[in-house]
Coordinates of C-alpha atoms and ligand atoms in Angstrom, one line a residue:
M1 CA 70.5 81.5 85.2
A2 CA 70.5 84.8 83.9
S3 CA 71.4 86.4 87.4
T4 CA 73.5 85.6 90.3
L5 CA 71.0 87.3 92.6
E6 CA 68.2 84.9 93.6
A7 CA 65.5 87.6 94.6
L8 CA 65.9 89.1 91.0
E9 CA 66.1 85.8 89.1
R10 CA 62.7 84.8 91.1
W11 CA 60.9 88.0 90.2
V12 CA 61.9 87.7 86.6
N13 CA 60.5 84.2 86.5
E14 CA 56.9 85.3 88.3
V15 CA 56.8 88.1 86.0
A16 CA 57.2 85.9 82.8
A17 CA 54.9 83.4 84.3
L18 CA 52.2 86.1 84.6
T19 CA 52.8 88.1 81.4
R20 CA 53.6 84.9 79.2
P21 CA 56.2 86.3 76.7
A22 CA 57.4 84.6 73.9
K23 CA 61.0 85.3 74.8
V24 CA 62.9 87.0 77.5
H25 CA 65.7 89.3 76.7
W26 CA 68.1 90.5 79.5
C27 CA 69.8 93.8 78.3
D28 CA 73.3 94.3 78.6
G29 CA 73.6 98.0 77.7
S30 CA 75.8 97.4 74.9
E31 CA 75.9 99.9 71.6
A32 CA 75.6 96.6 69.6
E33 CA 72.2 96.0 71.4
Y34 CA 70.9 99.5 71.0
Q35 CA 71.7 99.5 67.3
S36 CA 69.7 96.2 66.9
L37 CA 67.0 97.5 68.8
L38 CA 66.8 100.7 66.5
Q39 CA 67.0 98.3 63.7
Q40 CA 64.0 96.3 64.8
M41 CA 61.9 99.5 65.6
L42 CA 62.7 100.8 62.1
A43 CA 61.5 97.6 60.6
D44 CA 58.4 97.8 62.3
G45 CA 57.6 101.1 62.0
T46 CA 57.7 102.1 65.6
L47 CA 60.9 104.6 64.6
I48 CA 61.3 106.4 61.3
E49 CA 64.4 107.5 60.2
L50 CA 65.0 111.4 60.1
N51 CA 67.4 112.9 57.6
Q52 CA 70.6 111.2 58.4
Q53 CA 72.7 114.2 56.6
T54 CA 71.6 116.8 58.8
H55 CA 70.5 114.8 61.9
P56 CA 72.7 111.4 62.1
G57 CA 71.6 108.8 64.4
C58 CA 68.2 110.6 64.9
Y59 CA 64.7 108.8 64.9
L60 CA 61.3 109.7 65.1
H61 CA 58.5 107.9 67.2
R62 CA 54.6 108.8 66.9
S63 CA 53.0 107.6 70.1
N64 CA 49.2 106.8 70.0
P65 CA 47.6 110.1 70.1
K66 CA 45.7 109.3 73.2
D67 CA 48.8 108.6 74.9
V68 CA 50.8 111.9 74.9
A69 CA 51.7 113.2 78.6
R70 CA 51.4 111.9 82.4
V71 CA 47.9 111.1 83.5
E72 CA 48.2 112.6 87.3
H73 CA 44.3 110.9 87.9
L74 CA 45.4 107.5 87.0
T75 CA 48.9 107.8 89.0
L76 CA 48.4 106.4 92.3
V77 CA 50.5 106.0 95.5
C78 CA 49.6 102.7 97.3
H79 CA 50.9 103.0 100.7
P80 CA 49.1 100.6 103.3
T81 CA 47.0 103.2 104.3
E82 CA 45.4 106.3 102.7
E83 CA 46.6 108.6 105.7
D84 CA 50.5 107.7 104.5
A85 CA 49.8 108.9 100.7
G86 CA 48.2 112.2 102.2
P87 CA 46.0 114.5 100.5
N88 CA 48.6 115.4 97.9
N89 CA 48.4 111.9 96.3
H90 CA 45.5 109.4 95.0
W91 CA 45.4 106.4 96.7
M92 CA 44.4 102.7 96.6
D93 CA 44.5 99.7 98.9
P94 CA 47.5 97.9 97.9
A95 CA 46.1 94.4 97.8
K96 CA 43.3 95.7 95.6
A97 CA 45.8 97.7 93.5
H98 CA 48.0 94.5 92.9
A99 CA 44.9 92.6 92.1
K100 CA 43.8 95.2 89.6
M101 CA 47.1 95.2 88.0
D102 CA 48.2 91.6 87.9
A103 CA 44.7 91.1 86.1
L104 CA 45.7 93.4 83.5
F105 CA 49.3 92.1 83.0
D106 CA 47.8 88.3 82.8
G107 CA 49.1 87.2 79.5
C108 CA 49.8 90.6 78.2
M109 CA 53.1 89.9 76.5
E110 CA 51.9 86.8 74.6
G111 CA 54.0 86.6 71.7
R112 CA 56.1 89.4 72.3
T113 CA 59.4 90.0 73.7
M114 CA 60.1 90.9 77.3
Y115 CA 63.1 93.0 78.1
V116 CA 64.7 93.0 81.6
I117 CA 66.4 96.3 82.1
P118 CA 68.7 96.6 85.2
Y119 CA 69.5 100.2 85.6
C120 CA 71.5 102.6 88.2
M121 CA 70.3 106.3 89.0
G122 CA 73.3 108.1 89.2
P123 CA 76.9 107.4 88.7
I124 CA 77.5 103.3 88.9
G125 CA 80.5 103.8 91.5
S126 CA 78.3 106.5 93.8
P127 CA 77.2 105.5 97.1
L128 CA 74.1 108.1 96.6
S129 CA 73.1 106.2 93.4
R130 CA 70.2 103.6 93.5
C131 CA 69.3 101.0 91.1
G132 CA 66.3 99.4 89.8
V133 CA 65.1 96.8 87.4
E134 CA 62.4 97.6 84.9
I135 CA 60.6 94.9 83.0
T136 CA 59.1 96.0 79.8
D137 CA 57.6 94.6 76.4
S138 CA 58.5 97.8 74.8
P139 CA 61.8 98.1 72.9
Y140 CA 61.1 102.1 72.4
V141 CA 61.3 102.0 76.4
V142 CA 64.4 99.9 76.5
A143 CA 66.3 102.7 73.8
N144 CA 64.9 105.6 76.0
M145 CA 65.9 103.9 79.2
K146 CA 69.5 103.4 77.5
I147 CA 69.9 107.0 76.9
M148 CA 68.3 108.1 80.2
T149 CA 69.9 105.9 83.0
R150 CA 73.1 103.8 83.2
M151 CA 71.8 100.7 82.0
G152 CA 72.7 96.9 81.5
N153 CA 75.5 94.7 82.6
A154 CA 77.5 97.3 85.0
A155 CA 74.0 98.1 86.7
Q156 CA 73.4 94.4 87.0
E157 CA 76.7 93.8 88.7
R158 CA 75.9 96.6 91.3
I159 CA 72.5 95.2 91.9
E160 CA 73.7 91.6 92.6
R161 CA 76.5 92.9 95.0
E162 CA 73.8 95.0 97.0
G163 CA 71.0 92.5 97.0
D164 CA 68.9 95.5 96.6
F165 CA 66.7 97.4 93.5
V166 CA 63.4 98.7 93.0
R167 CA 61.0 96.7 90.7
G168 CA 59.5 98.2 87.8
L169 CA 56.8 96.2 85.7
H170 CA 55.5 98.1 82.5
S171 CA 53.4 97.1 79.7
T172 CA 51.8 99.4 77.0
G173 CA 49.2 97.1 76.9
E174 CA 46.2 98.0 74.5
L175 CA 46.8 101.8 75.1
D176 CA 43.2 102.0 76.2
P177 CA 42.9 105.1 78.3
E178 CA 40.3 102.9 80.1
R179 CA 42.5 100.4 81.0
R180 CA 45.6 102.6 82.1
W181 CA 47.1 102.8 85.7
I182 CA 50.6 103.8 86.8
M183 CA 50.9 102.3 90.6
H184 CA 53.7 102.8 93.1
F185 CA 53.9 100.4 96.2
P186 CA 56.3 102.5 98.2
A187 CA 56.8 100.0 101.0
E188 CA 57.5 97.4 98.8
R189 CA 59.7 99.6 96.3
T190 CA 57.5 98.3 93.4
I191 CA 56.0 100.0 90.3
K192 CA 53.7 98.6 88.0
S193 CA 52.6 100.7 85.0
Y194 CA 50.1 99.6 82.4
G195 CA 48.4 101.1 79.1
S196 CA 50.8 103.8 78.5
G197 CA 54.1 104.2 76.2
Y198 CA 54.6 107.7 77.1
G199 CA 57.9 108.9 79.0
G200 CA 56.7 109.8 82.2
N201 CA 54.6 106.6 82.6
A202 CA 56.7 104.2 80.9
L203 CA 60.5 105.1 81.6
L204 CA 60.2 103.9 85.2
G205 CA 63.4 105.1 86.3
K206 CA 62.5 108.8 86.0
K207 CA 59.4 110.2 87.6
C208 CA 58.4 106.7 89.1
H209 CA 61.6 105.7 90.6
A210 CA 63.7 108.6 90.8
L211 CA 61.1 110.8 92.5
R212 CA 57.7 108.9 93.7
I213 CA 59.6 105.8 95.0
A214 CA 63.1 107.9 95.7
S215 CA 61.4 110.4 97.7
N216 CA 60.3 107.6 100.1
Q217 CA 63.9 105.8 100.2
A218 CA 65.4 109.3 101.1
R219 CA 63.0 109.9 104.1
D220 CA 63.9 106.3 105.4
E221 CA 67.7 106.8 104.7
G222 CA 68.0 110.6 105.5
W223 CA 68.5 112.1 102.1
L224 CA 66.6 114.4 99.5
A225 CA 64.9 113.1 96.4
E226 CA 63.6 116.3 94.5
H227 CA 62.5 117.8 91.1
M228 CA 65.4 120.3 90.9
L229 CA 67.9 121.1 88.3
I230 CA 71.6 121.6 89.4
V231 CA 73.7 123.9 87.6
G232 CA 77.5 125.2 88.5
I233 CA 78.4 128.7 88.1
E234 CA 82.1 129.3 87.5
N235 CA 83.3 133.0 88.3
P236 CA 86.3 134.6 86.7
Q237 CA 88.6 133.4 89.3
G238 CA 87.6 129.6 88.4
E239 CA 85.7 129.2 91.5
T240 CA 82.4 127.0 91.0
H241 CA 79.3 127.2 93.2
Y242 CA 76.6 124.7 92.6
I243 CA 72.8 125.7 92.8
A244 CA 70.0 123.3 92.8
A245 CA 66.5 124.7 91.9
A246 CA 63.0 123.5 92.1
F247 CA 60.3 125.0 89.5
P248 CA 57.2 123.4 88.5
S249 CA 57.1 121.6 85.1
A250 CA 57.2 124.3 82.3
C251 CA 58.8 127.1 84.4
G252 CA 62.3 127.2 82.9
K253 CA 64.3 124.3 84.7
T254 CA 66.1 123.0 81.7
N255 CA 66.3 126.7 80.5
L256 CA 68.5 127.5 83.8
A257 CA 70.3 124.4 83.7
M258 CA 71.9 125.5 80.4
L259 CA 72.1 129.2 80.8
I260 CA 74.5 131.2 78.5
P261 CA 75.9 134.2 80.4
P262 CA 75.4 137.6 79.0
E263 CA 77.9 139.2 76.6
G264 CA 79.8 141.2 79.4
Y265 CA 79.7 137.8 81.9
R266 CA 81.1 136.0 78.9
K267 CA 83.9 138.2 78.2
D268 CA 84.7 138.4 82.0
G269 CA 85.2 134.6 82.1
W270 CA 81.9 133.5 83.8
K271 CA 81.0 130.0 82.6
V272 CA 77.7 127.7 83.2
W273 CA 77.9 124.0 83.9
T274 CA 75.0 121.8 83.3
V275 CA 74.8 118.6 85.9
G276 CA 71.2 118.2 85.7
D277 CA 68.1 119.4 84.4
D278 CA 65.2 117.8 86.3
I279 CA 66.0 115.7 89.2
C280 CA 68.3 116.1 92.1
W281 CA 69.3 113.6 94.9
M282 CA 71.3 115.3 98.0
R283 CA 72.4 114.1 101.1
P284 CA 74.7 115.5 104.1
G285 CA 78.3 114.7 103.8
A286 CA 80.7 114.1 106.4
D287 CA 81.8 117.9 106.3
G288 CA 77.9 118.8 106.9
C289 CA 77.3 120.3 103.6
L290 CA 74.3 118.8 101.3
Y291 CA 76.0 116.8 98.1
A292 CA 74.0 116.3 95.2
I293 CA 73.7 113.8 92.2
N294 CA 72.0 114.2 89.0
P295 CA 70.2 110.6 88.7
E296 CA 69.8 110.8 85.3
A297 CA 72.2 110.4 82.3
G298 CA 70.4 112.2 79.7
F299 CA 67.7 114.9 78.8
F300 CA 63.9 114.0 78.2
G301 CA 63.0 117.7 77.3
V302 CA 60.2 119.6 75.9
A303 CA 60.8 120.2 72.2
P304 CA 58.5 123.0 71.2
G305 CA 59.9 126.3 72.1
T306 CA 63.5 124.9 72.0
S307 CA 65.4 127.1 69.8
N308 CA 68.6 129.0 69.3
D309 CA 67.1 132.0 70.9
T310 CA 65.7 130.4 74.0
N311 CA 68.2 127.4 74.7
P312 CA 71.1 127.3 72.1
N313 CA 72.8 124.5 74.2
A314 CA 69.9 122.2 74.0
L315 CA 69.5 122.7 70.3
K316 CA 73.1 121.6 69.7
S317 CA 72.6 118.8 71.9
I318 CA 69.9 117.4 69.8
S319 CA 71.6 117.5 66.4
R320 CA 72.8 113.8 66.5
D321 CA 71.9 110.6 68.0
T322 CA 68.5 111.8 69.6
I323 CA 64.9 110.0 69.5
F324 CA 62.2 112.4 69.0
T325 CA 58.7 111.8 69.9
N326 CA 55.6 113.4 68.5
V327 CA 57.3 116.2 66.6
A328 CA 56.6 117.2 63.2
V329 CA 58.9 116.8 60.0
T330 CA 60.0 119.1 57.4
A331 CA 60.0 118.7 53.5
D332 CA 63.6 117.1 53.5
N333 CA 63.0 115.2 56.6
Q334 CA 64.1 117.1 59.5
P335 CA 62.5 117.3 63.0
W336 CA 60.4 120.3 63.3
W337 CA 58.3 122.3 66.1
E338 CA 56.8 125.5 66.8
G339 CA 59.6 128.1 67.9
L340 CA 62.3 126.7 64.9
P341 CA 62.7 128.2 61.5
G342 CA 61.5 126.2 58.3
T343 CA 58.0 125.0 57.6
P344 CA 56.4 121.4 58.7
V345 CA 54.9 119.5 56.0
T346 CA 53.7 116.6 58.3
D347 CA 52.3 116.7 61.5
W348 CA 53.1 114.8 64.7
Q349 CA 50.2 112.2 63.9
G350 CA 51.8 111.9 60.2
R351 CA 49.1 114.0 58.7
P352 CA 49.8 116.5 56.0
Y353 CA 50.3 119.6 58.0
D354 CA 47.1 121.9 58.1
P355 CA 46.9 124.8 60.8
A356 CA 43.5 123.7 61.4
N357 CA 44.4 120.6 63.0
G358 CA 46.5 122.8 65.8
P359 CA 50.1 122.8 66.2
A360 CA 52.3 120.6 64.1
A361 CA 54.3 119.3 66.8
H362 CA 52.5 118.0 70.0
P363 CA 52.8 120.8 72.7
N364 CA 54.3 117.8 75.0
S365 CA 56.4 116.4 72.1
R366 CA 59.9 115.7 73.4
F367 CA 63.5 114.7 72.5
T368 CA 65.5 111.8 74.6
V369 CA 69.3 112.6 74.3
S370 CA 72.4 111.5 76.3
A371 CA 73.4 114.4 78.5
K372 CA 77.0 114.1 77.2
Q373 CA 76.0 115.7 74.1
C374 CA 75.4 119.1 76.0
P375 CA 78.2 121.4 75.2
T376 CA 77.8 122.8 78.7
W377 CA 77.9 119.4 80.5
S378 CA 79.8 119.3 83.6
E379 CA 82.6 116.6 84.4
K380 CA 81.3 116.9 87.8
A381 CA 78.3 115.1 86.7
E382 CA 80.3 111.8 86.8
D383 CA 81.8 112.8 90.4
V384 CA 80.8 109.7 92.6
Q385 CA 80.8 112.3 95.6
G386 CA 78.4 114.4 94.0
V387 CA 78.6 118.4 94.0
P388 CA 78.5 120.5 97.0
I389 CA 75.4 122.6 97.0
S390 CA 75.7 126.3 97.9
A391 CA 72.2 127.5 97.3
I392 CA 68.3 126.0 97.1
V393 CA 66.4 128.0 94.8
F394 CA 62.4 127.9 94.6
G395 CA 60.4 129.5 92.1
G396 CA 57.2 129.5 90.0
R397 CA 55.1 131.6 87.8
R398 CA 53.9 134.3 89.7
P399 CA 52.7 137.6 87.6
S400 CA 52.3 139.5 90.9
L401 CA 53.5 140.2 94.1
L402 CA 56.4 137.9 94.5
P403 CA 59.8 139.6 94.1
L404 CA 62.7 138.8 91.5
V405 CA 64.6 137.2 94.3
M406 CA 64.5 137.2 98.2
E407 CA 66.5 134.9 100.5
A408 CA 65.2 133.1 103.6
R409 CA 66.5 134.3 106.7
D410 CA 67.1 130.8 108.0
W411 CA 66.3 126.8 107.0
T412 CA 63.0 126.7 108.4
H413 CA 62.0 129.8 106.4
G414 CA 63.3 128.6 103.6
V415 CA 61.2 125.2 103.9
L416 CA 58.2 127.5 104.3
M417 CA 59.0 129.3 101.1
G418 CA 59.4 125.8 99.1
A419 CA 56.1 124.8 101.1
A420 CA 54.4 127.8 99.8
M421 CA 55.5 127.8 96.2
G422 CA 53.1 128.1 93.5
S423 CA 52.7 129.2 89.9
E424 CA 49.7 130.9 88.3
T425 CA 47.9 129.5 85.4
T426 CA 48.3 130.9 82.1
A427 CA 46.0 131.1 79.2
A428 CA 48.2 128.6 77.4
A429 CA 46.5 125.8 79.9
T430 CA 42.9 125.0 80.1
G431 CA 41.0 126.3 83.0
A432 CA 40.7 129.5 84.3
V433 CA 43.6 132.2 83.9
G434 CA 45.5 133.7 86.8
V435 CA 44.4 131.1 89.3
L436 CA 47.0 130.3 91.9
R437 CA 48.1 126.6 92.2
R438 CA 50.4 125.7 95.3
D439 CA 52.9 123.0 94.2
S440 CA 55.3 122.7 97.2
M441 CA 58.8 122.2 96.2
A442 CA 57.5 121.5 92.7
M443 CA 56.6 118.1 94.2
K444 CA 53.0 117.9 93.9
P445 CA 52.7 115.4 91.1
F446 CA 56.1 113.6 92.4
C447 CA 56.2 113.4 96.1
G448 CA 55.4 109.8 97.0
Y449 CA 54.0 110.1 100.7
H450 CA 52.1 112.6 102.8
Y451 CA 53.3 116.4 102.4
G452 CA 52.9 117.2 106.2
D453 CA 55.5 114.4 106.7
Y454 CA 57.8 115.4 103.8
F455 CA 58.0 119.1 105.3
Q456 CA 58.9 117.6 108.5
H457 CA 61.6 115.6 106.6
W458 CA 62.8 118.9 105.1
L459 CA 63.0 120.5 108.5
S460 CA 65.2 117.6 110.1
F461 CA 68.1 118.4 108.0
D462 CA 68.6 121.6 110.2
R463 CA 70.5 119.8 113.1
P464 CA 74.0 120.4 114.8
G465 CA 76.7 120.2 112.5
A466 CA 74.7 121.0 109.5
K467 CA 76.3 123.4 107.1
L468 CA 73.4 124.0 105.1
P469 CA 72.9 126.1 101.8
K470 CA 71.2 129.2 101.9
V471 CA 67.6 129.3 100.5
F472 CA 66.1 131.5 97.8
H473 CA 63.0 132.2 96.1
V474 CA 63.1 133.7 92.6
N475 CA 60.2 135.0 90.2
W476 CA 61.3 135.5 86.5
F477 CA 57.7 135.7 85.5
R478 CA 56.6 139.2 87.1
K479 CA 54.5 141.2 84.5
G480 CA 53.7 144.7 84.3
K481 CA 50.2 146.5 83.5
D482 CA 51.0 145.8 79.7
G483 CA 50.8 142.1 80.4
K484 CA 54.6 141.9 79.4
F485 CA 57.6 140.2 81.7
L486 CA 59.1 143.0 83.7
W487 CA 62.4 140.8 83.8
P488 CA 64.3 140.0 80.7
G489 CA 64.9 136.3 82.4
F490 CA 66.8 133.5 80.4
G491 CA 70.7 134.3 80.1
E492 CA 70.0 137.5 82.3
N493 CA 68.9 135.3 85.1
L494 CA 72.7 134.9 85.9
R495 CA 72.9 138.3 87.7
V496 CA 70.6 137.2 90.2
L497 CA 72.5 134.0 90.6
E498 CA 75.6 136.3 91.1
W499 CA 73.8 138.0 94.0
M500 CA 73.1 134.8 95.4
I501 CA 76.6 133.7 95.2
A502 CA 77.5 136.9 96.6
R503 CA 75.3 136.4 100.1
V504 CA 76.6 132.9 100.0
E505 CA 80.3 134.2 100.1
D506 CA 79.3 137.0 102.6
K507 CA 80.0 139.7 99.8
A508 CA 76.8 141.2 99.7
R509 CA 75.0 142.5 102.8
G510 CA 71.4 142.3 101.3
L511 CA 68.3 144.3 102.9
E512 CA 66.4 142.9 105.5
T513 CA 62.6 142.8 105.1
P514 CA 59.6 141.4 106.8
I515 CA 59.3 138.7 103.8
G516 CA 63.0 137.9 103.7
I517 CA 66.4 139.6 102.6
L518 CA 66.4 141.4 99.2
P519 CA 69.1 142.7 97.3
A520 CA 69.9 146.2 98.8
A521 CA 70.4 149.3 96.4
G522 CA 73.0 148.5 93.7
E523 CA 73.7 145.1 94.5
L524 CA 72.0 143.4 91.7
K525 CA 74.7 143.9 88.7
L526 CA 72.7 145.7 86.0
D527 CA 75.4 146.9 83.4
G528 CA 74.9 146.3 79.9
L529 CA 71.1 145.8 80.4
T530 CA 68.4 148.4 79.9
L531 CA 66.1 148.0 82.9
P532 CA 64.3 151.2 84.0
P533 CA 65.0 152.1 87.8
A534 CA 61.3 151.9 88.0
T535 CA 61.1 148.6 86.7
L536 CA 64.0 147.3 89.3
D537 CA 61.9 149.0 92.1
E538 CA 58.6 147.1 91.1
L539 CA 60.4 143.9 90.7
L540 CA 61.9 144.2 94.5
A541 CA 58.7 146.0 96.0
V542 CA 57.2 144.5 99.2
D543 CA 53.5 145.2 98.9
Q544 CA 52.5 144.7 102.7
A545 CA 48.8 144.4 101.8
G546 CA 49.4 141.9 99.4
W547 CA 51.6 139.9 101.5
Q548 CA 49.3 140.1 104.4
A549 CA 46.7 138.2 102.0
E550 CA 49.4 136.0 100.5
L551 CA 50.4 134.8 103.9
A552 CA 46.8 133.9 105.2
A553 CA 46.2 131.9 102.0
I554 CA 49.5 130.1 102.9
G555 CA 48.3 129.4 106.1
D556 CA 44.8 127.8 104.6
Y557 CA 47.0 125.9 102.5
L558 CA 49.3 124.4 105.2
D559 CA 46.3 123.7 107.4
G560 CA 45.2 121.4 104.8
F561 CA 47.8 118.9 105.9
T562 CA 46.8 118.7 109.5
P563 CA 47.3 116.6 111.7
R564 CA 50.9 115.8 110.0
L565 CA 51.7 119.5 109.3
P566 CA 54.8 120.1 111.4
A567 CA 53.8 123.0 114.2
A568 CA 57.3 124.6 113.4
L569 CA 56.2 125.1 109.7
R570 CA 52.8 126.6 110.8
A571 CA 54.6 128.7 113.5
E572 CA 57.0 130.3 110.9
Q573 CA 54.5 131.2 108.6
Q574 CA 52.6 133.1 111.5
R575 CA 56.2 134.8 112.5
V576 CA 56.6 136.0 108.8
A577 CA 52.8 137.2 109.0
E578 CA 53.2 139.0 112.1
A579 CA 56.9 140.4 111.0
Ligands
GTP601 P1 59.8 120.1 82.9 O1 61.0 119.4 82.2 O2 58.7 119.7 82.4 O3 60.0 119.4 84.3 O4 59.9 121.5 83.0 P2 61.2 122.7 83.0 O5 61.0 123.4 84.4 O6 62.4 122.5 82.7 O7 60.4 123.6 82.0 P3 61.0 124.2 80.6 O8 62.9 124.5 80.9 O9 60.8 123.3 79.3 O10 60.2 125.5 80.5 C1 60.2 126.4 79.5 C2 59.4 127.4 79.6 O11 59.7 128.6 80.6 C3 59.3 128.0 78.3 O12 57.9 128.6 78.3 C4 60.2 129.5 78.2 O13 59.8 130.2 77.5 C5 60.1 129.6 79.9 N1 61.1 130.2 80.4 C6 62.3 129.6 80.9 N2 63.1 130.7 81.5 C7 62.5 131.7 81.5 C8 62.9 133.1 81.8 O14 63.8 133.5 82.5 N3 61.9 133.9 81.8 C9 60.7 134.0 81.1 N4 60.0 134.8 80.8 N5 60.2 132.8 80.7 C10 61.1 131.7 80.9
MN602 MN1 62.9 120.2 81.8
MN603 MN1 59.9 117.5 85.4

């Protein structure tokens, strides 16, 4: 017996009988196992060694060029009824979905090794953590899971103690985009993913488990599984407030999680601590406050644009023991992407670099690195109790209308701000420019059930005895008439976080407006920053006509979730519209 848990043993045997591998390997999570996987992948070309003088322990993986990103149209949430999946998800009948997937998995591991990866999302000893087992035929997935999760014996022991785990079955298959599906079965706590080796589709602990399945577990068990960073802000007195923030993909979560304070703040003794950069699980503690953990143990970050100017902490983290996927390389075999100094000689597909072929690194090229390598990694990230959350922040790319920062009047208003969240498309993406896409709580691709029920779940946290965090909405992306960003952003965002903390501590009065509470004159500290007063006025203006149109659009959007839209949320939208 490979496991003392009968349910685990039986499931692994069933999968092996279906996929028919030559060998089954139970991962123990040891360093020796990781090293031997690396050697095997170097030998068969899955990994390419990078310059070990400049980047010790760093390797490059080139994926199939047709397999470089999450595929939302092939990602399904298979609740027993379509209604439970909601208009925010693609759905298939579970029986039909299982049949389709099992036909693909039939014999798919013949001649190969099947890896069994027990993993824990969150610190092993935390009551907030949840476990899973991923079965895969990809050693690249095993190596990435080793970095991104607490994987191996300790996780297996917890699973055997608890008797409960999320089942994830993955095969890279033949990488044929026509035979690729990522299926979730929330009622069975099961994931089946076939035909992709890409991170979000193949590292099942991340988006599939920690968001799509976990959002269902969270709803049943009374907690929240969110697409949020967690950052600790330590003031010169040594007090730390933890903030959780939800921004859609490519809107700066990793940046904010690793923020470097502006010069003056550094001198005064402000410090920033990274707890998580992508996923946050939080639940009410005995004292009524929300406590959060980062279920992940590593960063799976976008490489292009990561530089000493934009995110020095991320760059320092990836100078050793990192797996790079689809980046370019320089003449002396260092990893390279757009935004770094130096010149690429080989592009992400292994061809001699030619600008006619597009960027040298794939725009969605990634690094996988242990969070422990981040210079600002917080000790509290291992705290089994989680960190108390003082503020929840929503935000997106809004070139117009949305102010730099506003505070919700209460929890219900905050839930409305989250539900109304949106981001405007840019020229960087295909499709029309300046089109607003709603992405409630930044969970559109990840909420594993009906958004109407999800909004109701959020509202349910406001109950007697609750000491809920304040809720804010930020917009780092306001543009002026010249098309340039009005707010300098990045490290300077600490000024906005400082105002939030002042509000939490009741040290700033704020200014009541119809759309929420904004910083009163002089409350945002701007010393050391050259920001024309007119620009600040524009960043904090409330355009009445613009807001009437926005609130009407929010109402229309919410109506799309009828009949499951909570009446309280629609009433809140009307209240703000009439304010
Ligand atoms: P996922 O990891 O895909 O969920 O996304 P993410 O939210 O972590 O996005 P990421 O941090 O990779 O987004 C980076 C993008 O946001 C880059 O284009 C940055 O230049 C931009 N960005 C981050 N912070 C700021 C800011 O304060 N101001 C401006 N103007 N741009 C910013
Ligand atoms: Mn990120
Ligand atoms: Mn993300």
